[in-house]
mmCIF file of C-alpha atoms in Angstrom:
data_model
loop_
_atom_site.group_PDB
_atom_site.id
_atom_site.type_symbol
_atom_site.label_atom_id
_atom_site.label_comp_id
_atom_site.label_asym_id
_atom_site.label_seq_id
_atom_site.Cartn_x
_atom_site.Cartn_y
_atom_site.Cartn_z
ATOM 1 C CA MET A 150 19.853 15.022 -19.860
ATOM 2 C CA PRO A 151 17.123 12.985 -18.163
ATOM 3 C CA VAL A 152 13.725 14.526 -17.836
ATOM 4 C CA THR A 153 12.550 15.261 -14.240
ATOM 5 C CA PRO A 154 9.225 13.478 -13.662
ATOM 6 C CA ALA A 155 6.256 15.686 -12.800
ATOM 7 C CA LEU A 156 4.933 15.257 -9.278
ATOM 8 C CA ARG A 157 1.109 15.534 -9.095
ATOM 9 C CA PRO A 158 -1.855 14.065 -7.342
ATOM 10 C CA VAL A 159 -3.169 10.538 -8.338
ATOM 11 C CA THR A 160 -5.900 10.513 -10.944
ATOM 12 C CA ASP A 161 -8.113 7.644 -12.029
ATOM 13 C CA ASP A 162 -6.136 7.257 -15.213
ATOM 14 C CA ASP A 163 -3.035 6.525 -13.114
ATOM 15 C CA TRP A 164 -4.088 3.279 -11.565
ATOM 16 C CA PRO A 165 -2.848 0.948 -14.237
ATOM 17 C CA GLY A 166 0.704 2.355 -13.903
ATOM 18 C CA ILE A 167 0.429 2.446 -10.087
ATOM 19 C CA VAL A 168 -0.623 -1.223 -9.989
ATOM 20 C CA ALA A 169 2.120 -2.174 -12.416
ATOM 21 C CA LEU A 170 4.839 -0.515 -10.362
ATOM 22 C CA GLU A 171 3.409 -2.052 -7.144
ATOM 23 C CA PHE A 172 3.411 -5.470 -8.729
ATOM 24 C CA GLU A 173 7.024 -4.967 -10.013
ATOM 25 C CA ALA A 174 8.154 -4.080 -6.516
ATOM 26 C CA TYR A 175 6.317 -6.572 -4.410
ATOM 27 C CA ALA A 176 5.074 -9.654 -6.247
ATOM 28 C CA ALA A 177 8.225 -11.703 -5.737
ATOM 29 C CA THR A 178 7.899 -11.315 -1.965
ATOM 30 C CA GLY A 179 4.193 -11.878 -1.812
ATOM 31 C CA LEU A 180 3.457 -8.287 -0.668
ATOM 32 C CA SER A 181 1.598 -7.194 -3.855
ATOM 33 C CA GLU A 182 -1.940 -6.219 -2.955
ATOM 34 C CA ASP A 183 -5.162 -6.708 -4.971
ATOM 35 C CA PRO A 184 -5.576 -3.582 -7.209
ATOM 36 C CA ALA A 185 -9.009 -2.884 -5.753
ATOM 37 C CA VAL A 186 -7.629 -3.111 -2.251
ATOM 38 C CA LEU A 187 -4.576 -1.013 -3.103
ATOM 39 C CA ALA A 188 -6.879 1.822 -4.322
ATOM 40 C CA THR A 189 -8.371 2.129 -0.930
ATOM 41 C CA ARG A 190 -5.021 3.218 0.462
ATOM 42 C CA ALA A 191 -4.916 6.465 -1.470
ATOM 43 C CA ASP A 192 -6.480 9.623 -0.086
ATOM 44 C CA PRO A 193 -6.823 12.086 -2.935
ATOM 45 C CA GLY A 194 -5.165 14.866 -1.075
ATOM 46 C CA THR A 195 -2.108 12.889 0.163
ATOM 47 C CA SER A 196 -1.356 10.458 -2.676
ATOM 48 C CA TYR A 197 0.875 11.306 -5.568
ATOM 49 C CA VAL A 198 2.571 10.057 -8.772
ATOM 50 C CA LEU A 199 5.787 10.872 -10.549
ATOM 51 C CA ALA A 200 4.900 10.987 -14.300
ATOM 52 C CA THR A 201 6.805 11.268 -17.498
ATOM 53 C CA ALA A 202 5.545 11.230 -21.091
ATOM 54 C CA ASP A 203 6.134 7.521 -20.960
ATOM 55 C CA GLY A 204 3.938 6.928 -17.891
ATOM 56 C CA ILE A 205 4.010 6.595 -14.222
ATOM 57 C CA VAL A 206 7.583 6.059 -12.727
ATOM 58 C CA GLY A 207 6.781 6.440 -9.054
ATOM 59 C CA HIS A 208 3.931 6.681 -6.604
ATOM 60 C CA LEU A 209 3.216 7.401 -2.985
ATOM 61 C CA LEU A 210 -0.069 6.360 -1.389
ATOM 62 C CA ALA A 211 -1.052 7.623 1.991
ATOM 63 C CA LEU A 212 -4.324 8.004 4.095
ATOM 64 C CA ARG A 213 -5.272 9.110 7.551
ATOM 65 C CA TYR A 214 -5.110 6.116 9.760
ATOM 66 C CA PRO A 215 -4.786 5.929 13.637
ATOM 67 C CA ARG A 216 -1.292 5.962 14.983
ATOM 68 C CA PHE A 217 0.176 2.520 15.874
ATOM 69 C CA ARG A 218 -2.232 0.864 13.432
ATOM 70 C CA TRP A 219 -1.948 -0.097 9.743
ATOM 71 C CA PRO A 220 -4.244 -1.368 7.031
ATOM 72 C CA ASP A 221 -4.864 -5.067 6.609
ATOM 73 C CA LEU A 222 -3.168 -6.011 3.409
ATOM 74 C CA THR A 223 -5.935 -8.513 2.515
ATOM 75 C CA ARG A 224 -8.925 -6.137 2.885
ATOM 76 C CA ALA A 225 -10.052 -2.797 1.558
ATOM 77 C CA ALA A 226 -9.759 0.169 3.883
ATOM 78 C CA THR A 227 -13.444 1.159 4.330
ATOM 79 C CA ALA A 228 -13.366 3.429 7.409
ATOM 80 C CA VAL A 229 -12.614 7.148 7.112
ATOM 81 C CA HIS A 230 -10.399 8.124 10.013
ATOM 82 C CA GLY A 231 -10.441 11.708 11.222
ATOM 83 C CA CYS A 232 -7.261 11.319 13.219
ATOM 84 C CA ALA A 233 -4.114 13.472 13.236
ATOM 85 C CA ASN A 234 -1.895 10.700 11.943
ATOM 86 C CA LEU A 235 -1.119 10.222 8.161
ATOM 87 C CA HIS A 236 -0.117 6.732 7.305
ATOM 88 C CA LEU A 237 2.149 6.402 4.347
ATOM 89 C CA HIS A 238 1.083 3.017 2.980
ATOM 90 C CA ASP A 239 3.248 2.651 -0.165
ATOM 91 C CA LEU A 240 6.024 4.300 -1.976
ATOM 92 C CA VAL A 241 7.491 2.774 -5.087
ATOM 93 C CA VAL A 242 9.949 4.172 -7.670
ATOM 94 C CA ALA A 243 10.424 2.290 -10.916
ATOM 95 C CA ARG A 244 13.775 0.348 -11.036
ATOM 96 C CA THR A 245 14.717 2.435 -14.085
ATOM 97 C CA HIS A 246 14.344 5.599 -12.046
ATOM 98 C CA ARG A 247 15.868 4.667 -8.672
ATOM 99 C CA HIS A 248 18.939 6.339 -7.140
ATOM 100 C CA GLN A 249 17.860 9.736 -8.515
ATOM 101 C CA GLY A 250 16.396 11.162 -5.327
ATOM 102 C CA LEU A 251 12.824 10.582 -6.413
ATOM 103 C CA GLY A 252 11.812 8.651 -3.365
ATOM 104 C CA GLY A 253 13.005 11.460 -1.141
ATOM 105 C CA ARG A 254 11.246 13.969 -3.330
ATOM 106 C CA LEU A 255 7.904 12.160 -2.761
ATOM 107 C CA VAL A 256 8.521 11.915 0.968
ATOM 108 C CA ARG A 257 9.359 15.607 1.326
ATOM 109 C CA HIS A 258 6.293 16.528 -0.612
ATOM 110 C CA LEU A 259 4.105 14.364 1.609
ATOM 111 C CA LEU A 260 5.574 15.851 4.708
ATOM 112 C CA ARG A 261 4.755 19.446 3.550
ATOM 113 C CA GLN A 262 1.235 18.341 2.675
ATOM 114 C CA ALA A 263 0.763 16.657 6.040
ATOM 115 C CA ARG A 264 1.756 19.849 7.827
ATOM 116 C CA ARG A 265 -0.664 21.847 5.703
ATOM 117 C CA ARG A 266 -3.459 19.399 6.639
ATOM 118 C CA ALA A 267 -2.553 19.747 10.413
ATOM 119 C CA CYS A 268 -1.354 16.218 10.818
ATOM 120 C CA ALA A 269 0.663 15.607 14.003
ATOM 121 C CA THR A 270 2.536 12.522 12.853
ATOM 122 C CA VAL A 271 3.197 10.401 9.783
ATOM 123 C CA SER A 272 3.558 6.651 10.201
ATOM 124 C CA LEU A 273 4.485 3.698 7.994
ATOM 125 C CA VAL A 274 5.410 0.037 8.044
ATOM 126 C CA ALA A 275 8.974 -0.381 6.651
ATOM 127 C CA VAL A 276 9.254 -3.552 4.502
ATOM 128 C CA GLU A 277 12.052 -5.398 2.747
ATOM 129 C CA GLY A 278 14.862 -3.801 4.673
ATOM 130 C CA SER A 279 13.801 -0.167 3.953
ATOM 131 C CA ALA A 280 14.082 1.066 7.518
ATOM 132 C CA GLY A 281 17.413 2.862 6.681
ATOM 133 C CA PHE A 282 15.771 4.887 3.989
ATOM 134 C CA TRP A 283 12.971 5.923 6.358
ATOM 135 C CA SER A 284 15.445 6.749 9.195
ATOM 136 C CA ALA A 285 17.292 9.058 6.775
ATOM 137 C CA HIS A 286 14.012 10.926 6.392
ATOM 138 C CA GLY A 287 13.383 11.439 10.066
ATOM 139 C CA PHE A 288 11.290 8.402 10.787
ATOM 140 C CA HIS A 289 11.931 6.507 14.088
ATOM 141 C CA PRO A 290 11.292 2.823 14.798
ATOM 142 C CA HIS A 291 8.908 1.653 17.487
ATOM 143 C CA PRO A 292 10.471 -1.791 18.269
ATOM 144 C CA GLY A 293 7.711 -2.656 20.799
ATOM 145 C CA ILE A 294 4.996 -2.449 18.092
ATOM 146 C CA ALA A 295 4.636 -5.747 16.358
ATOM 147 C CA VAL A 296 3.274 -5.699 12.812
ATOM 148 C CA PRO A 297 1.362 -8.647 11.286
ATOM 149 C CA ALA A 298 3.489 -11.305 9.551
ATOM 150 C CA GLY A 299 1.791 -10.448 6.298
ATOM 151 C CA TYR A 300 3.993 -7.403 5.957
ATOM 152 C CA GLY A 301 6.954 -9.764 5.579
ATOM 153 C CA PRO A 302 9.980 -10.662 7.668
ATOM 154 C CA GLY A 303 11.705 -7.816 9.326
ATOM 155 C CA ALA A 304 8.868 -5.385 8.861
ATOM 156 C CA GLY A 305 8.697 -2.562 11.413
ATOM 157 C CA TYR A 306 6.571 0.318 12.431
ATOM 158 C CA LEU A 307 8.064 3.777 12.120
ATOM 159 C CA SER A 308 6.667 7.247 12.651
ATOM 160 C CA ARG A 309 7.714 10.834 12.525
ATOM 161 C CA THR A 310 6.389 13.792 14.497
ATOM 162 C CA LEU A 311 5.670 16.862 12.437
#
């Protein structure tokens, strides 16, 4: 019987595993971020990993960011935003652990934490044809909002009211 990965906040020791998963997921499409830049997308209270004894098998990185805006993929996020929107910047589950409900588990946990932190909305940029996954979790597209080409073809802005 497979072991259920532990869901917990990101620690400094997790970054090599997070970077490896992010690279595995996005390098082929050019969406992989510089590790130092990626680390600026993780608020300690709203970023999580799924961990097993073998390492990190999933992560979700989120930070407060104004609604209808998104981080520049080429630069570190340096400003601290006190807004009521939580931006889900990255969610990756290792290929070996996909189709087990782990992505949904991360999303549900984030939504609970966002409500506890009095966020009004959660937003994201859906990439690589993932809009269907996000729609299944209550996120709605905003077709009038154009995201930068750097997010890849077909990328779209979605949000969910809490």
